[in-house]
Amino acid sequence: MKIAICMPIFGGVETPTFFSILNALNCLKQYKFTYNINFFHTERRPIYWARQELWDMARYSGCDRMIFLSEDIVLKIDTLIKLAETDFDIFSVLYFERQPPHRPMVFRLDDDNRWHPHNIDIDNKVKIVDGVGCDCISFSREVIDKIPSSAFLPFEGYTGDDLSFFIHVKKKGFQVFLDTAHKVGHVYHRKRIIWYNDYINTLGTLYKKGEWHKERKT
């Protein structure tokens, strides 16, 4: 099994991210010692440009599976194993926005092909979704071969590389699977890491504010 791990680097890899990747790589090599792992990265490229280059690198490397990581995602020790050994063509783990209210980085596409945040039920099950952030996700060889690297270019009003990409995913008939049981961290400013609890705590705060406004009106 040949794995290509790809990381677009712009501002520099966060310290918690760096050590989490080392630990996850060590775990992957320990339990999947027959895997051949190649690591590719870009530096100081706009994100859509970086993803294009990395997508082509992965294709030309002859890998069986490609994994996108980000410079600010904090992995769990078994995250790379999860991403590498899955049988799903497109498989993502769950992470959350850095900014409050720290929503899940999951999106739904409406009937007019417009994207919206998707407040999914986080019930520790694998779900089919329309789109996710591309910062902790893996792809099968079939996806790499059938979707061109130009899919990351913004088009038709879609400014995000991930949202543009998942329009192509839908057109090609692939499904996106999200594991809500496997949650990773997202580094915020001052090295604070955003986890699932931040999302839960923010929802509680918003609820309390809503109740306060109701009391003021009555």
PDB file of C-alpha atoms in Angstrom:
ATOM      1  CA  MET A   1       0.000   0.000   0.000  1.00  0.00           C
ATOM      2  CA  LYS A   2       1.482   3.321  -1.095  1.00  0.00           C
ATOM      3  CA  ILE A   3       0.311   6.444   0.767  1.00  0.00           C
ATOM      4  CA  ALA A   4       0.935  10.061  -0.258  1.00  0.00           C
ATOM      5  CA  ILE A   5       0.610  12.555   2.610  1.00  0.00           C
ATOM      6  CA  CYS A   6       0.270  16.091   1.239  1.00  0.00           C
ATOM      7  CA  MET A   7       0.471  19.354   3.154  1.00  0.00           C
ATOM      8  CA  PRO A   8       0.160  22.907   1.826  1.00  0.00           C
ATOM      9  CA  ILE A   9       2.294  25.124   4.076  1.00  0.00           C
ATOM     10  CA  PHE A  10       1.893  28.886   4.046  1.00  0.00           C
ATOM     11  CA  GLY A  11       2.547  30.442   7.463  1.00  0.00           C
ATOM     12  CA  GLY A  12       4.511  27.542   8.943  1.00  0.00           C
ATOM     13  CA  VAL A  13       3.530  24.339  10.701  1.00  0.00           C
ATOM     14  CA  GLU A  14       2.147  24.902  14.196  1.00  0.00           C
ATOM     15  CA  THR A  15       4.136  23.205  16.982  1.00  0.00           C
ATOM     16  CA  PRO A  16       1.221  21.038  18.244  1.00  0.00           C
ATOM     17  CA  THR A  17       0.540  20.022  14.634  1.00  0.00           C
ATOM     18  CA  PHE A  18       4.170  19.043  14.030  1.00  0.00           C
ATOM     19  CA  PHE A  19       4.406  16.752  17.038  1.00  0.00           C
ATOM     20  CA  SER A  20       0.961  15.258  16.431  1.00  0.00           C
ATOM     21  CA  ILE A  21       2.021  14.320  12.896  1.00  0.00           C
ATOM     22  CA  LEU A  22       5.232  12.728  14.191  1.00  0.00           C
ATOM     23  CA  ASN A  23       3.266  10.652  16.704  1.00  0.00           C
ATOM     24  CA  ALA A  24       0.639   9.670  14.134  1.00  0.00           C
ATOM     25  CA  LEU A  25       3.317   8.710  11.577  1.00  0.00           C
ATOM     26  CA  ASN A  26       5.098   6.591  14.158  1.00  0.00           C
ATOM     27  CA  CYS A  27       1.818   4.842  14.968  1.00  0.00           C
ATOM     28  CA  LEU A  28       1.060   4.294  11.275  1.00  0.00           C
ATOM     29  CA  LYS A  29       4.494   2.764  10.622  1.00  0.00           C
ATOM     30  CA  GLN A  30       4.279   0.602  13.749  1.00  0.00           C
ATOM     31  CA  TYR A  31       0.894  -0.953  12.966  1.00  0.00           C
ATOM     32  CA  LYS A  32       0.993  -0.746   9.161  1.00  0.00           C
ATOM     33  CA  PHE A  33       4.676  -1.477   8.653  1.00  0.00           C
ATOM     34  CA  THR A  34       4.195  -2.649   5.057  1.00  0.00           C
ATOM     35  CA  TYR A  35       2.893   0.776   3.981  1.00  0.00           C
ATOM     36  CA  ASN A  36       5.134   2.870   1.757  1.00  0.00           C
ATOM     37  CA  ILE A  37       4.689   6.513   2.830  1.00  0.00           C
ATOM     38  CA  ASN A  38       5.689   9.548   0.756  1.00  0.00           C
ATOM     39  CA  PHE A  39       5.404  13.093   2.119  1.00  0.00           C
ATOM     40  CA  PHE A  40       4.805  16.055  -0.221  1.00  0.00           C
ATOM     41  CA  HIS A  41       4.433  19.744   0.621  1.00  0.00           C
ATOM     42  CA  THR A  42       4.282  23.191  -0.929  1.00  0.00           C
ATOM     43  CA  GLU A  43       5.389  26.522   0.548  1.00  0.00           C
ATOM     44  CA  ARG A  44       3.921  30.017   0.243  1.00  0.00           C
ATOM     45  CA  ARG A  45       1.370  29.139  -2.433  1.00  0.00           C
ATOM     46  CA  PRO A  46      -2.246  30.335  -2.485  1.00  0.00           C
ATOM     47  CA  ILE A  47      -4.252  27.426  -1.132  1.00  0.00           C
ATOM     48  CA  TYR A  48      -6.009  26.521  -4.408  1.00  0.00           C
ATOM     49  CA  TRP A  49      -2.668  26.604  -6.230  1.00  0.00           C
ATOM     50  CA  ALA A  50      -0.989  24.507  -3.530  1.00  0.00           C
ATOM     51  CA  ARG A  51      -3.732  21.877  -3.612  1.00  0.00           C
ATOM     52  CA  GLN A  52      -3.474  21.666  -7.394  1.00  0.00           C
ATOM     53  CA  GLU A  53       0.260  20.989  -7.213  1.00  0.00           C
ATOM     54  CA  LEU A  54      -0.101  18.438  -4.438  1.00  0.00           C
ATOM     55  CA  TRP A  55      -2.944  16.648  -6.229  1.00  0.00           C
ATOM     56  CA  ASP A  56      -0.725  16.240  -9.301  1.00  0.00           C
ATOM     57  CA  MET A  57       2.229  15.138  -7.140  1.00  0.00           C
ATOM     58  CA  ALA A  58       0.082  12.432  -5.585  1.00  0.00           C
ATOM     59  CA  ARG A  59      -1.177  11.262  -8.972  1.00  0.00           C
ATOM     60  CA  TYR A  60       2.310  11.068 -10.465  1.00  0.00           C
ATOM     61  CA  SER A  61       3.660   9.292  -7.382  1.00  0.00           C
ATOM     62  CA  GLY A  62       1.507   6.259  -8.164  1.00  0.00           C
ATOM     63  CA  CYS A  63       0.018   6.223  -4.660  1.00  0.00           C
ATOM     64  CA  ASP A  64      -2.929   4.025  -3.721  1.00  0.00           C
ATOM     65  CA  ARG A  65      -4.318   6.642  -1.367  1.00  0.00           C
ATOM     66  CA  MET A  66      -3.716  10.348  -0.785  1.00  0.00           C
ATOM     67  CA  ILE A  67      -4.103  12.229   2.501  1.00  0.00           C
ATOM     68  CA  PHE A  68      -4.455  16.009   2.810  1.00  0.00           C
ATOM     69  CA  LEU A  69      -3.260  17.526   6.095  1.00  0.00           C
ATOM     70  CA  SER A  70      -3.048  21.159   7.183  1.00  0.00           C
ATOM     71  CA  GLU A  71      -0.406  23.167   9.008  1.00  0.00           C
ATOM     72  CA  ASP A  72      -2.822  23.884  11.880  1.00  0.00           C
ATOM     73  CA  ILE A  73      -4.665  20.575  12.418  1.00  0.00           C
ATOM     74  CA  VAL A  74      -3.728  18.557  15.515  1.00  0.00           C
ATOM     75  CA  LEU A  75      -4.032  14.838  14.848  1.00  0.00           C
ATOM     76  CA  LYS A  76      -4.819  12.044  17.228  1.00  0.00           C
ATOM     77  CA  ILE A  77      -2.304   9.247  17.388  1.00  0.00           C
ATOM     78  CA  ASP A  78      -4.439   6.961  15.189  1.00  0.00           C
ATOM     79  CA  THR A  79      -5.708   9.613  12.725  1.00  0.00           C
ATOM     80  CA  LEU A  80      -3.384   8.581   9.891  1.00  0.00           C
ATOM     81  CA  ILE A  81      -4.331   4.932  10.363  1.00  0.00           C
ATOM     82  CA  LYS A  82      -8.011   5.907  10.063  1.00  0.00           C
ATOM     83  CA  LEU A  83      -7.389   7.921   6.909  1.00  0.00           C
ATOM     84  CA  ALA A  84      -5.108   5.349   5.307  1.00  0.00           C
ATOM     85  CA  GLU A  85      -6.978   2.111   5.896  1.00  0.00           C
ATOM     86  CA  THR A  86     -10.527   3.235   5.044  1.00  0.00           C
ATOM     87  CA  ASP A  87     -12.348   1.654   2.112  1.00  0.00           C
ATOM     88  CA  PHE A  88     -14.342   4.810   1.341  1.00  0.00           C
ATOM     89  CA  ASP A  89     -13.301   6.749  -1.769  1.00  0.00           C
ATOM     90  CA  ILE A  90     -13.480  10.047   0.141  1.00  0.00           C
ATOM     91  CA  PHE A  91     -13.146   9.917   3.910  1.00  0.00           C
ATOM     92  CA  SER A  92     -12.760  12.766   6.400  1.00  0.00           C
ATOM     93  CA  VAL A  93     -12.492  13.039  10.150  1.00  0.00           C
ATOM     94  CA  LEU A  94     -14.184  15.874  12.040  1.00  0.00           C
ATOM     95  CA  TYR A  95     -12.738  19.242  13.028  1.00  0.00           C
ATOM     96  CA  PHE A  96     -14.192  22.626  13.916  1.00  0.00           C
ATOM     97  CA  GLU A  97     -13.876  26.285  12.940  1.00  0.00           C
ATOM     98  CA  ARG A  98     -11.231  28.256  14.817  1.00  0.00           C
ATOM     99  CA  GLN A  99     -13.550  31.245  15.252  1.00  0.00           C
ATOM    100  CA  PRO A 100     -16.632  31.108  17.506  1.00  0.00           C
ATOM    101  CA  PRO A 101     -19.145  29.510  17.333  1.00  0.00           C
ATOM    102  CA  HIS A 102     -16.664  26.766  16.288  1.00  0.00           C
ATOM    103  CA  ARG A 103     -19.075  25.019  13.951  1.00  0.00           C
ATOM    104  CA  PRO A 104     -18.151  21.683  12.359  1.00  0.00           C
ATOM    105  CA  MET A 105     -16.266  22.149   9.088  1.00  0.00           C
ATOM    106  CA  VAL A 106     -19.072  20.462   7.186  1.00  0.00           C
ATOM    107  CA  PHE A 107     -21.196  21.925   4.399  1.00  0.00           C
ATOM    108  CA  ARG A 108     -24.455  21.157   2.622  1.00  0.00           C
ATOM    109  CA  LEU A 109     -25.408  22.055  -0.917  1.00  0.00           C
ATOM    110  CA  ASP A 110     -28.920  23.365  -1.548  1.00  0.00           C
ATOM    111  CA  ASP A 111     -31.017  22.896  -4.688  1.00  0.00           C
ATOM    112  CA  ASP A 112     -29.585  26.097  -6.182  1.00  0.00           C
ATOM    113  CA  ASN A 113     -26.009  24.831  -5.777  1.00  0.00           C
ATOM    114  CA  ARG A 114     -25.275  27.205  -2.905  1.00  0.00           C
ATOM    115  CA  TRP A 115     -23.223  26.101   0.081  1.00  0.00           C
ATOM    116  CA  HIS A 116     -24.320  26.421   3.714  1.00  0.00           C
ATOM    117  CA  PRO A 117     -22.826  25.325   7.057  1.00  0.00           C
ATOM    118  CA  HIS A 118     -24.200  21.908   7.980  1.00  0.00           C
ATOM    119  CA  ASN A 119     -25.078  21.439  11.640  1.00  0.00           C
ATOM    120  CA  ILE A 120     -24.843  17.677  11.603  1.00  0.00           C
ATOM    121  CA  ASP A 121     -25.788  15.382  14.446  1.00  0.00           C
ATOM    122  CA  ILE A 122     -22.473  14.416  16.055  1.00  0.00           C
ATOM    123  CA  ASP A 123     -23.469  10.934  17.142  1.00  0.00           C
ATOM    124  CA  ASN A 124     -20.156   9.099  16.616  1.00  0.00           C
ATOM    125  CA  LYS A 125     -21.354   7.532  13.376  1.00  0.00           C
ATOM    126  CA  VAL A 126     -20.016   7.742   9.824  1.00  0.00           C
ATOM    127  CA  LYS A 127     -22.236  10.044   7.753  1.00  0.00           C
ATOM    128  CA  ILE A 128     -22.587  10.952   4.097  1.00  0.00           C
ATOM    129  CA  VAL A 129     -22.266  14.732   3.613  1.00  0.00           C
ATOM    130  CA  ASP A 130     -22.042  17.131   0.668  1.00  0.00           C
ATOM    131  CA  GLY A 131     -18.715  18.709   1.540  1.00  0.00           C
ATOM    132  CA  VAL A 132     -16.078  19.199   4.236  1.00  0.00           C
ATOM    133  CA  GLY A 133     -12.908  21.163   4.773  1.00  0.00           C
ATOM    134  CA  CYS A 134      -9.924  19.561   3.040  1.00  0.00           C
ATOM    135  CA  ASP A 135      -7.558  19.742   6.012  1.00  0.00           C
ATOM    136  CA  CYS A 136      -7.796  16.159   7.315  1.00  0.00           C
ATOM    137  CA  ILE A 137      -9.167  13.942   4.555  1.00  0.00           C
ATOM    138  CA  SER A 138      -8.127  11.057   2.316  1.00  0.00           C
ATOM    139  CA  PHE A 139      -8.900   9.961  -1.237  1.00  0.00           C
ATOM    140  CA  SER A 140      -8.746   6.690  -3.142  1.00  0.00           C
ATOM    141  CA  ARG A 141      -6.768   6.244  -6.332  1.00  0.00           C
ATOM    142  CA  GLU A 142     -10.009   6.306  -8.321  1.00  0.00           C
ATOM    143  CA  VAL A 143     -10.838   9.807  -7.070  1.00  0.00           C
ATOM    144  CA  ILE A 144      -7.318  11.036  -7.845  1.00  0.00           C
ATOM    145  CA  ASP A 145      -7.547   9.667 -11.385  1.00  0.00           C
ATOM    146  CA  LYS A 146     -11.072  10.876 -12.166  1.00  0.00           C
ATOM    147  CA  ILE A 147     -11.008  14.388 -10.712  1.00  0.00           C
ATOM    148  CA  PRO A 148      -8.479  16.818 -12.248  1.00  0.00           C
ATOM    149  CA  SER A 149      -6.356  19.119 -10.141  1.00  0.00           C
ATOM    150  CA  SER A 150      -8.167  22.083 -11.720  1.00  0.00           C
ATOM    151  CA  ALA A 151     -11.147  21.149  -9.504  1.00  0.00           C
ATOM    152  CA  PHE A 152      -9.603  23.273  -6.734  1.00  0.00           C
ATOM    153  CA  LEU A 153      -9.825  26.467  -8.801  1.00  0.00           C
ATOM    154  CA  PRO A 154     -12.597  28.843  -7.696  1.00  0.00           C
ATOM    155  CA  PHE A 155     -15.446  28.968 -10.215  1.00  0.00           C
ATOM    156  CA  GLU A 156     -19.070  30.061 -10.560  1.00  0.00           C
ATOM    157  CA  GLY A 157     -18.906  32.192  -7.442  1.00  0.00           C
ATOM    158  CA  TYR A 158     -17.262  29.542  -5.243  1.00  0.00           C
ATOM    159  CA  THR A 159     -14.267  31.207  -3.627  1.00  0.00           C
ATOM    160  CA  GLY A 160     -13.098  28.341  -1.401  1.00  0.00           C
ATOM    161  CA  ASP A 161     -10.896  25.644  -2.888  1.00  0.00           C
ATOM    162  CA  ASP A 162     -12.739  22.952  -0.926  1.00  0.00           C
ATOM    163  CA  LEU A 163     -16.223  24.100  -1.987  1.00  0.00           C
ATOM    164  CA  SER A 164     -15.178  24.290  -5.633  1.00  0.00           C
ATOM    165  CA  PHE A 165     -13.649  20.823  -5.344  1.00  0.00           C
ATOM    166  CA  PHE A 166     -16.771  19.211  -3.919  1.00  0.00           C
ATOM    167  CA  ILE A 167     -18.880  20.534  -6.788  1.00  0.00           C
ATOM    168  CA  HIS A 168     -16.678  18.363  -9.029  1.00  0.00           C
ATOM    169  CA  VAL A 169     -16.987  15.484  -6.571  1.00  0.00           C
ATOM    170  CA  LYS A 170     -20.773  15.627  -6.883  1.00  0.00           C
ATOM    171  CA  LYS A 171     -20.627  15.775 -10.681  1.00  0.00           C
ATOM    172  CA  LYS A 172     -18.419  12.669 -10.765  1.00  0.00           C
ATOM    173  CA  GLY A 173     -20.836  10.767  -8.526  1.00  0.00           C
ATOM    174  CA  PHE A 174     -18.545  10.218  -5.537  1.00  0.00           C
ATOM    175  CA  GLN A 175     -19.888  10.271  -1.984  1.00  0.00           C
ATOM    176  CA  VAL A 176     -18.190  12.034   0.929  1.00  0.00           C
ATOM    177  CA  PHE A 177     -18.002  10.082   4.185  1.00  0.00           C
ATOM    178  CA  LEU A 178     -17.399  11.829   7.500  1.00  0.00           C
ATOM    179  CA  ASP A 179     -16.475  10.021  10.732  1.00  0.00           C
ATOM    180  CA  THR A 180     -18.104  12.012  13.543  1.00  0.00           C
ATOM    181  CA  ALA A 181     -16.477   9.740  16.122  1.00  0.00           C
ATOM    182  CA  HIS A 182     -12.940  10.807  15.205  1.00  0.00           C
ATOM    183  CA  LYS A 183     -12.400  14.451  16.146  1.00  0.00           C
ATOM    184  CA  VAL A 184      -9.129  16.330  15.700  1.00  0.00           C
ATOM    185  CA  GLY A 185      -7.948  19.747  16.906  1.00  0.00           C
ATOM    186  CA  HIS A 186      -7.638  23.066  15.084  1.00  0.00           C
ATOM    187  CA  VAL A 187      -5.001  25.558  16.281  1.00  0.00           C
ATOM    188  CA  TYR A 188      -6.344  29.055  17.011  1.00  0.00           C
ATOM    189  CA  HIS A 189      -4.334  32.210  17.783  1.00  0.00           C
ATOM    190  CA  ARG A 190      -1.913  32.090  20.741  1.00  0.00           C
ATOM    191  CA  LYS A 191      -1.576  28.348  20.103  1.00  0.00           C
ATOM    192  CA  ARG A 192      -5.009  27.567  21.511  1.00  0.00           C
ATOM    193  CA  ILE A 193      -6.414  24.346  20.059  1.00  0.00           C
ATOM    194  CA  ILE A 194     -10.102  24.172  19.173  1.00  0.00           C
ATOM    195  CA  TRP A 195     -11.712  20.826  20.014  1.00  0.00           C
ATOM    196  CA  TYR A 196     -15.225  19.380  20.107  1.00  0.00           C
ATOM    197  CA  ASN A 197     -15.790  20.777  23.641  1.00  0.00           C
ATOM    198  CA  ASP A 198     -15.308  24.323  22.325  1.00  0.00           C
ATOM    199  CA  TYR A 199     -18.154  23.769  19.892  1.00  0.00           C
ATOM    200  CA  ILE A 200     -20.384  22.334  22.634  1.00  0.00           C
ATOM    201  CA  ASN A 201     -19.535  25.139  25.094  1.00  0.00           C
ATOM    202  CA  THR A 202     -20.217  27.835  22.494  1.00  0.00           C
ATOM    203  CA  LEU A 203     -23.623  26.346  21.712  1.00  0.00           C
ATOM    204  CA  GLY A 204     -24.432  26.554  25.437  1.00  0.00           C
ATOM    205  CA  THR A 205     -23.394  30.201  25.575  1.00  0.00           C
ATOM    206  CA  LEU A 206     -25.523  31.081  22.545  1.00  0.00           C
ATOM    207  CA  TYR A 207     -28.510  29.295  24.092  1.00  0.00           C
ATOM    208  CA  LYS A 208     -28.131  31.241  27.355  1.00  0.00           C
ATOM    209  CA  LYS A 209     -27.944  34.542  25.461  1.00  0.00           C
ATOM    210  CA  GLY A 210     -31.082  33.601  23.540  1.00  0.00           C
ATOM    211  CA  GLU A 211     -32.923  32.906  26.785  1.00  0.00           C
ATOM    212  CA  TRP A 212     -31.707  36.216  28.248  1.00  0.00           C
ATOM    213  CA  HIS A 213     -33.080  38.129  25.246  1.00  0.00           C
ATOM    214  CA  LYS A 214     -36.426  36.355  25.616  1.00  0.00           C
ATOM    215  CA  GLU A 215     -36.600  37.369  29.294  1.00  0.00           C
ATOM    216  CA  ARG A 216     -35.802  40.996  28.422  1.00  0.00           C
ATOM    217  CA  LYS A 217     -38.628  41.085  25.875  1.00  0.00           C
ATOM    218  CA  THR A 218     -41.161  39.688  28.357  1.00  0.00           C
TER     219      THR A 218
END
